[in-house]
């Protein structure tokens, strides 16, 4: 009850702020409670004057009218309140402060409506009013009783049918509601609201065609009724007719400019058309019209989140929570917004709120665990992920991250067990094998890891990451040949895979000693990912080893810009500066590296070398002593310590150090010579430059030149591969596609002589490589050797024609034709001098294994991966697939090569590199050192952006569930206006039926912005329309890659895969989509249809049934259910479903044919024939329908009708179709039964005798007749 001081409080509030509708409403309630009804009515009206959409004021004003006996006015006010705020009665009944007051008002109001019924129980109007009041006051079941009584009293009272239908519709009893609305329209065919309500009921049942018809009838009767246009727009949206939907909704908005329902529906339509700019504008207009509408704020936040406009998203979700505090979805997405901003504390807090509000939400638990992992609270994250896995045990992503948490906590067995369970749930999930392999590698079980990775590759041969990890695993087992093969497969599958190019460069540098080829691969890695610091560091090292000091300095500087904490790169930059004569800068860099990483042996060693070279002996001795403390058994460090101690006159200590060095390495000749000098008391001189810069010797250094060796911790040996897999020497693969790939980079940079050399090598090994021949022709054109180029192009043109390689044939013909024209116009230029192919001399074997050098680290040392580097796949939070984008193979169409698109690649787990430059007496330079640590990537997938919370309005769509898994934050990316204009132009072309112009426009948009998903989607749909499913598959797959939350893309991709006959791929796509977007009826339905087409109706049945539970009565789902039951032999269930489909839409494809088969099996011959005859009007596949009719007539022994049907089937059957062959066989059988068999022809000699005998018979017969 309201206290007396409330009255005074609200009077004061009204006096202070007379324009505040809430103040007037509070005062009115206080006056009503005090019994001052006239003043209360005045204040309610004053509140509505300030805010006409104040639902509670309308509702309480209805109470006033009811108490005063003005029942029709009371119903009118309650109905207006219901329109403004659906289920307002439930909301007021749940208000703790006004609950008793509300209940009292309800009882008093209903008493007023019951009085006329008690006075005259047979008065239909009184019963109808009583039912309306019960319905509006939140008592629908009692309202239906009053409506039934009214109908009993007056069966022709059409208004009661309309009200009863609305009540039934609100209770979810849609079928009864449809019948009730139909009865109302029978009684009053001019009832506009009846058509509108029937259209809504049809929409609830999924009968969109019937719904459109009803809304059109409502518009014909009342063209200015905005809600009919709204219903028509919603029906068009359900059909996927977005253009008509937007036109209808815009018309509704013109008729009712401030209606938030219409504006909300229009915004959703723009959103479905990927016109996020128009959607944002419309949501903002909706919010201006209704600032307290939480759904508009929520969906606006979802769009901002999708566009990575995180600050705007946060503001929208916070406003949603302010208006609707218990909204768990808003808290979820608010947490996701903070997560993407790297504000993990805020993300954890909001996900925690979402978990409190909905403890059964597995994804809220999951994302809370991921946030805690980013905060390094691994132990706190463990129970969250365990709870998420318990709630959703079949979601492999949750199990993947749970396994990584177990691994980080040292619980390897639990991690392996968890992933084994994930594999049991889905034995064909390649990602689970990848995750398990990563953990096994971390545990040092490289053999087991190889087995898991081989399984992953078998399941998904096109998974570049699986091949890459398998290559790393082979390296950990010293199988460098196998590793080489796997890395080449990676580059074939993903030509933009920077880590694979880097690994190939390292293998060329370490195993093959081909430094120029290594440079090419490192440059490819950098071209693929300009932010790849380790590739710059490796490239700089090779430059340093080939005495390209300035280029080495530049590359080291770039590596340090990208990774400032890379101590080894900084140390090697210092060495490069030393070799360039910049001593002070060099020393500063090396000392900075030592300060950053004082426990790094190699940095301390090189610091000592640098100080020694600069003649700063005491600091050099200190650095070598630190290095020796870090690695006491390193003979080379002890050698340097001994030399410096001797120079500084600490001869006893020098002898001890040199003796210890010889004990550790007896064949260290330098140490032996220095020990003899110390023993004799001779003066010792040092030459550190032979370790630092053998070819860039300081002028003061008198010692002979020496080369920088290739470092190695142990002899480099070719370990034979396992016997189960025959060894394939990498050189064999190198001579083909690998060498050709190496020609692309110099070609793109204009170095056509280098490219030509690589192409010549390719063609020596693969003379039939058409693509290499095409590139060779282009290179010769650029070098001015036109006649030779034309000869090459014509030669490979013939080869392409012979191989039926029409794609390359067109390119060759085009280029040769242009070249022929050039040669016809003017005389060919003097051909340039051929550029000889460069060959790289391998470094001598003695350089690889220096006897006098200290222990060094080779490139990609075997075993490092398993022992030192964490290759777990979720060191970081899962990154969406868009971060690694496989590109098509580079095939230019003209001489000008397009610039390479720079694409950032998240590198899978890989051994890190840095340079070690160490000297030994040898004539050739050394290669690279690799031992830095990189963060491991994850393979987590994103979940859908939306999913279904309860809407606040009856006409609003169910809210879809929010984004299911956080995405690693990335910079907001906006579509350029020019791209958006091209996209709009393409849609306009399609609307006008100009498909080819639309395709060209979308392709131009993608040339400007290859990440524009909507253009790629439309291009895929065009390919489907033109019967090119394989091209469509590529478009849809790329669109999903760019936006993993694009739910429609999965459905379209699966459809294209099915049309192409790749049903297994379609099933895999839909299974993944259903896991990512649970409770999505369209995906469940499509998966069921895929199972059905693949011949597995048992799996199809639960999927289609699940879709029908979510959307009951949808005609497509019911038709698929009928087919599924038919294939399973459930005749009764199939017949029931098929009859329901035919009753609602007999033109639905295939349903009448199915009915014909069902009636035939149940012995209803006439019904079967009738169904098939009706099918001829609608079914495009008339050949099968006629053949089914033939089968029925043939079984009934109606040969004439059977023959006619068979003839029609033959005329309608396409040529070369299997059905045509079946029809011909059936026709042959029919003809064979009906036509008399002809007598065999007699032999030639007997023919004359037989003819003479027949002539004799005829003659004798005539004579006989004459006698008679």
PDB file of C-alpha atoms in Angstrom, residues 913-1054:
ATOM      1  CA  UNK A 913      64.806 -18.053 -34.779  1.00  0.00           C
ATOM      2  CA  UNK A 914      67.530 -15.604 -34.268  1.00  0.00           C
ATOM      3  CA  UNK A 915      70.972 -15.253 -35.641  1.00  0.00           C
ATOM      4  CA  UNK A 916      74.207 -16.444 -34.292  1.00  0.00           C
ATOM      5  CA  UNK A 917      77.277 -15.302 -36.143  1.00  0.00           C
ATOM      6  CA  UNK A 918      80.326 -17.198 -34.947  1.00  0.00           C
ATOM      7  CA  UNK A 919      83.670 -17.605 -36.617  1.00  0.00           C
ATOM      8  CA  UNK A 920      85.866 -20.472 -37.475  1.00  0.00           C
ATOM      9  CA  UNK A 921      88.662 -20.866 -39.951  1.00  0.00           C
ATOM     10  CA  UNK A 922      86.814 -21.848 -43.100  1.00  0.00           C
ATOM     11  CA  UNK A 923      86.382 -20.259 -46.504  1.00  0.00           C
ATOM     12  CA  UNK A 924      82.580 -19.837 -46.647  1.00  0.00           C
ATOM     13  CA  UNK A 925      79.926 -17.940 -44.648  1.00  0.00           C
ATOM     14  CA  UNK A 926      77.585 -19.513 -42.098  1.00  0.00           C
ATOM     15  CA  UNK A 927      73.797 -19.607 -41.840  1.00  0.00           C
ATOM     16  CA  UNK A 928      71.251 -18.949 -39.110  1.00  0.00           C
ATOM     17  CA  UNK A 929      70.480 -19.833 -35.527  1.00  0.00           C
ATOM     18  CA  UNK A 930      66.970 -20.617 -34.354  1.00  0.00           C
ATOM     19  CA  UNK A 931      65.984 -20.703 -30.741  1.00  0.00           C
ATOM     20  CA  UNK A 932      63.550 -17.913 -29.907  1.00  0.00           C
ATOM     21  CA  UNK A 933      60.152 -18.672 -28.514  1.00  0.00           C
ATOM     22  CA  UNK A 934      56.945 -17.696 -30.256  1.00  0.00           C
ATOM     23  CA  UNK A 935      53.429 -17.577 -28.895  1.00  0.00           C
ATOM     24  CA  UNK A 936      51.334 -20.466 -30.087  1.00  0.00           C
ATOM     25  CA  UNK A 937      48.141 -19.904 -32.000  1.00  0.00           C
ATOM     26  CA  UNK A 938      44.800 -21.476 -31.336  1.00  0.00           C
ATOM     27  CA  UNK A 939      42.220 -23.028 -33.561  1.00  0.00           C
ATOM     28  CA  UNK A 940      39.136 -22.003 -31.680  1.00  0.00           C
ATOM     29  CA  UNK A 941      36.104 -21.149 -33.674  1.00  0.00           C
ATOM     30  CA  UNK A 942      33.740 -18.243 -33.292  1.00  0.00           C
ATOM     31  CA  UNK A 943      30.092 -18.704 -32.654  1.00  0.00           C
ATOM     32  CA  UNK A 944      27.124 -16.959 -34.094  1.00  0.00           C
ATOM     33  CA  UNK A 945      26.586 -13.304 -33.325  1.00  0.00           C
ATOM     34  CA  UNK A 946      22.972 -13.644 -32.472  1.00  0.00           C
ATOM     35  CA  UNK A 947      20.541 -16.038 -31.092  1.00  0.00           C
ATOM     36  CA  UNK A 948      16.959 -15.907 -29.532  1.00  0.00           C
ATOM     37  CA  UNK A 949      16.202 -13.926 -26.283  1.00  0.00           C
ATOM     38  CA  UNK A 950      12.554 -13.234 -25.457  1.00  0.00           C
ATOM     39  CA  UNK A 951      11.242 -10.219 -27.302  1.00  0.00           C
ATOM     40  CA  UNK A 952       9.375  -7.483 -25.520  1.00  0.00           C
ATOM     41  CA  UNK A 953       6.780  -7.234 -28.253  1.00  0.00           C
ATOM     42  CA  UNK A 954       4.539  -9.803 -29.874  1.00  0.00           C
ATOM     43  CA  UNK A 955       5.434  -8.652 -33.364  1.00  0.00           C
ATOM     44  CA  UNK A 956       9.185  -8.619 -32.765  1.00  0.00           C
ATOM     45  CA  UNK A 957      11.265 -11.599 -33.896  1.00  0.00           C
ATOM     46  CA  UNK A 958      12.719 -13.773 -31.207  1.00  0.00           C
ATOM     47  CA  UNK A 959      16.085 -12.451 -30.189  1.00  0.00           C
ATOM     48  CA  UNK A 960      18.837 -14.645 -31.444  1.00  0.00           C
ATOM     49  CA  UNK A 961      21.532 -15.822 -29.102  1.00  0.00           C
ATOM     50  CA  UNK A 962      24.499 -13.550 -28.846  1.00  0.00           C
ATOM     51  CA  UNK A 963      28.027 -14.157 -30.063  1.00  0.00           C
ATOM     52  CA  UNK A 964      29.028 -17.472 -28.636  1.00  0.00           C
ATOM     53  CA  UNK A 965      32.778 -17.190 -28.342  1.00  0.00           C
ATOM     54  CA  UNK A 966      35.065 -14.197 -28.098  1.00  0.00           C
ATOM     55  CA  UNK A 967      37.114 -13.156 -31.051  1.00  0.00           C
ATOM     56  CA  UNK A 968      40.648 -11.969 -30.596  1.00  0.00           C
ATOM     57  CA  UNK A 969      40.305  -8.171 -30.746  1.00  0.00           C
ATOM     58  CA  UNK A 970      41.087  -6.645 -34.073  1.00  0.00           C
ATOM     59  CA  UNK A 971      40.986  -3.157 -35.514  1.00  0.00           C
ATOM     60  CA  UNK A 972      37.600  -1.938 -36.762  1.00  0.00           C
ATOM     61  CA  UNK A 973      37.329  -2.368 -40.476  1.00  0.00           C
ATOM     62  CA  UNK A 974      34.986  -0.159 -42.468  1.00  0.00           C
ATOM     63  CA  UNK A 975      33.787  -0.808 -45.981  1.00  0.00           C
ATOM     64  CA  UNK A 976      34.985   1.955 -48.338  1.00  0.00           C
ATOM     65  CA  UNK A 977      32.087   4.025 -49.713  1.00  0.00           C
ATOM     66  CA  UNK A 978      33.050   3.143 -53.287  1.00  0.00           C
ATOM     67  CA  UNK A 979      32.753  -0.582 -52.506  1.00  0.00           C
ATOM     68  CA  UNK A 980      29.351  -0.052 -50.899  1.00  0.00           C
ATOM     69  CA  UNK A 981      28.212   1.868 -53.973  1.00  0.00           C
ATOM     70  CA  UNK A 982      29.318  -0.958 -56.240  1.00  0.00           C
ATOM     71  CA  UNK A 983      27.512  -3.457 -54.020  1.00  0.00           C
ATOM     72  CA  UNK A 984      24.291  -1.413 -54.193  1.00  0.00           C
ATOM     73  CA  UNK A 985      24.688  -1.120 -57.964  1.00  0.00           C
ATOM     74  CA  UNK A 986      25.102  -4.890 -58.234  1.00  0.00           C
ATOM     75  CA  UNK A 987      21.882  -5.443 -56.266  1.00  0.00           C
ATOM     76  CA  UNK A 988      20.107  -3.018 -58.554  1.00  0.00           C
ATOM     77  CA  UNK A 989      21.319  -4.964 -61.596  1.00  0.00           C
ATOM     78  CA  UNK A 990      19.976  -8.183 -60.083  1.00  0.00           C
ATOM     79  CA  UNK A 991      16.610  -6.586 -59.260  1.00  0.00           C
ATOM     80  CA  UNK A 992      16.292  -5.611 -62.941  1.00  0.00           C
ATOM     81  CA  UNK A 993      17.294  -9.109 -64.102  1.00  0.00           C
ATOM     82  CA  UNK A 994      20.711  -8.069 -65.437  1.00  0.00           C
ATOM     83  CA  UNK A 995      22.620 -10.964 -63.941  1.00  0.00           C
ATOM     84  CA  UNK A 996      25.816 -10.600 -65.963  1.00  0.00           C
ATOM     85  CA  UNK A 997      26.155  -6.907 -65.156  1.00  0.00           C
ATOM     86  CA  UNK A 998      25.534  -7.718 -61.508  1.00  0.00           C
ATOM     87  CA  UNK A 999      28.262 -10.355 -61.529  1.00  0.00           C
ATOM     88  CA  UNK A1000      30.774  -7.956 -63.058  1.00  0.00           C
ATOM     89  CA  UNK A1001      29.867  -5.268 -60.529  1.00  0.00           C
ATOM     90  CA  UNK A1002      30.327  -7.572 -57.547  1.00  0.00           C
ATOM     91  CA  UNK A1003      33.675  -8.722 -58.961  1.00  0.00           C
ATOM     92  CA  UNK A1004      34.776  -5.087 -59.226  1.00  0.00           C
ATOM     93  CA  UNK A1005      33.752  -4.551 -55.610  1.00  0.00           C
ATOM     94  CA  UNK A1006      35.869  -7.531 -54.565  1.00  0.00           C
ATOM     95  CA  UNK A1007      38.822  -6.235 -56.535  1.00  0.00           C
ATOM     96  CA  UNK A1008      38.654  -3.063 -54.429  1.00  0.00           C
ATOM     97  CA  UNK A1009      38.026  -4.897 -51.149  1.00  0.00           C
ATOM     98  CA  UNK A1010      38.571  -8.650 -51.163  1.00  0.00           C
ATOM     99  CA  UNK A1011      37.147  -8.890 -47.602  1.00  0.00           C
ATOM    100  CA  UNK A1012      33.679  -7.587 -48.545  1.00  0.00           C
ATOM    101  CA  UNK A1013      31.576 -10.596 -47.567  1.00  0.00           C
ATOM    102  CA  UNK A1014      28.173  -9.440 -48.925  1.00  0.00           C
ATOM    103  CA  UNK A1015      29.590  -9.038 -52.447  1.00  0.00           C
ATOM    104  CA  UNK A1016      31.142 -12.486 -52.247  1.00  0.00           C
ATOM    105  CA  UNK A1017      27.828 -13.946 -51.091  1.00  0.00           C
ATOM    106  CA  UNK A1018      25.929 -12.374 -53.983  1.00  0.00           C
ATOM    107  CA  UNK A1019      28.567 -13.606 -56.405  1.00  0.00           C
ATOM    108  CA  UNK A1020      28.090 -17.131 -55.063  1.00  0.00           C
ATOM    109  CA  UNK A1021      24.321 -16.885 -55.509  1.00  0.00           C
ATOM    110  CA  UNK A1022      24.862 -15.762 -59.107  1.00  0.00           C
ATOM    111  CA  UNK A1023      27.118 -18.763 -59.720  1.00  0.00           C
ATOM    112  CA  UNK A1024      24.371 -21.004 -58.352  1.00  0.00           C
ATOM    113  CA  UNK A1025      21.825 -19.350 -60.646  1.00  0.00           C
ATOM    114  CA  UNK A1026      24.126 -19.946 -63.620  1.00  0.00           C
ATOM    115  CA  UNK A1027      24.671 -23.605 -62.733  1.00  0.00           C
ATOM    116  CA  UNK A1028      28.247 -23.202 -61.482  1.00  0.00           C
ATOM    117  CA  UNK A1029      28.160 -24.844 -58.039  1.00  0.00           C
ATOM    118  CA  UNK A1030      31.931 -25.249 -57.743  1.00  0.00           C
ATOM    119  CA  UNK A1031      32.492 -21.511 -58.197  1.00  0.00           C
ATOM    120  CA  UNK A1032      29.684 -20.897 -55.730  1.00  0.00           C
ATOM    121  CA  UNK A1033      31.363 -23.191 -53.187  1.00  0.00           C
ATOM    122  CA  UNK A1034      34.527 -21.101 -53.416  1.00  0.00           C
ATOM    123  CA  UNK A1035      32.583 -17.855 -52.910  1.00  0.00           C
ATOM    124  CA  UNK A1036      30.525 -19.074 -49.963  1.00  0.00           C
ATOM    125  CA  UNK A1037      33.537 -20.701 -48.314  1.00  0.00           C
ATOM    126  CA  UNK A1038      35.492 -17.477 -48.599  1.00  0.00           C
ATOM    127  CA  UNK A1039      32.562 -15.467 -47.207  1.00  0.00           C
ATOM    128  CA  UNK A1040      32.417 -17.754 -44.150  1.00  0.00           C
ATOM    129  CA  UNK A1041      36.161 -17.474 -43.759  1.00  0.00           C
ATOM    130  CA  UNK A1042      35.878 -13.695 -43.652  1.00  0.00           C
ATOM    131  CA  UNK A1043      32.932 -13.825 -41.236  1.00  0.00           C
ATOM    132  CA  UNK A1044      32.621 -17.090 -39.277  1.00  0.00           C
ATOM    133  CA  UNK A1045      29.395 -15.764 -37.681  1.00  0.00           C
ATOM    134  CA  UNK A1046      27.683 -15.619 -41.088  1.00  0.00           C
ATOM    135  CA  UNK A1047      25.010 -18.247 -40.484  1.00  0.00           C
ATOM    136  CA  UNK A1048      23.334 -17.972 -43.905  1.00  0.00           C
ATOM    137  CA  UNK A1049      26.686 -18.605 -45.545  1.00  0.00           C
ATOM    138  CA  UNK A1050      26.888 -22.113 -44.070  1.00  0.00           C
ATOM    139  CA  UNK A1051      23.472 -22.984 -45.467  1.00  0.00           C
ATOM    140  CA  UNK A1052      24.294 -21.663 -48.925  1.00  0.00           C
ATOM    141  CA  UNK A1053      27.676 -23.412 -48.891  1.00  0.00           C
ATOM    142  CA  UNK A1054      26.067 -26.735 -48.016  1.00  0.00           C
TER     143      UNK A1054
END
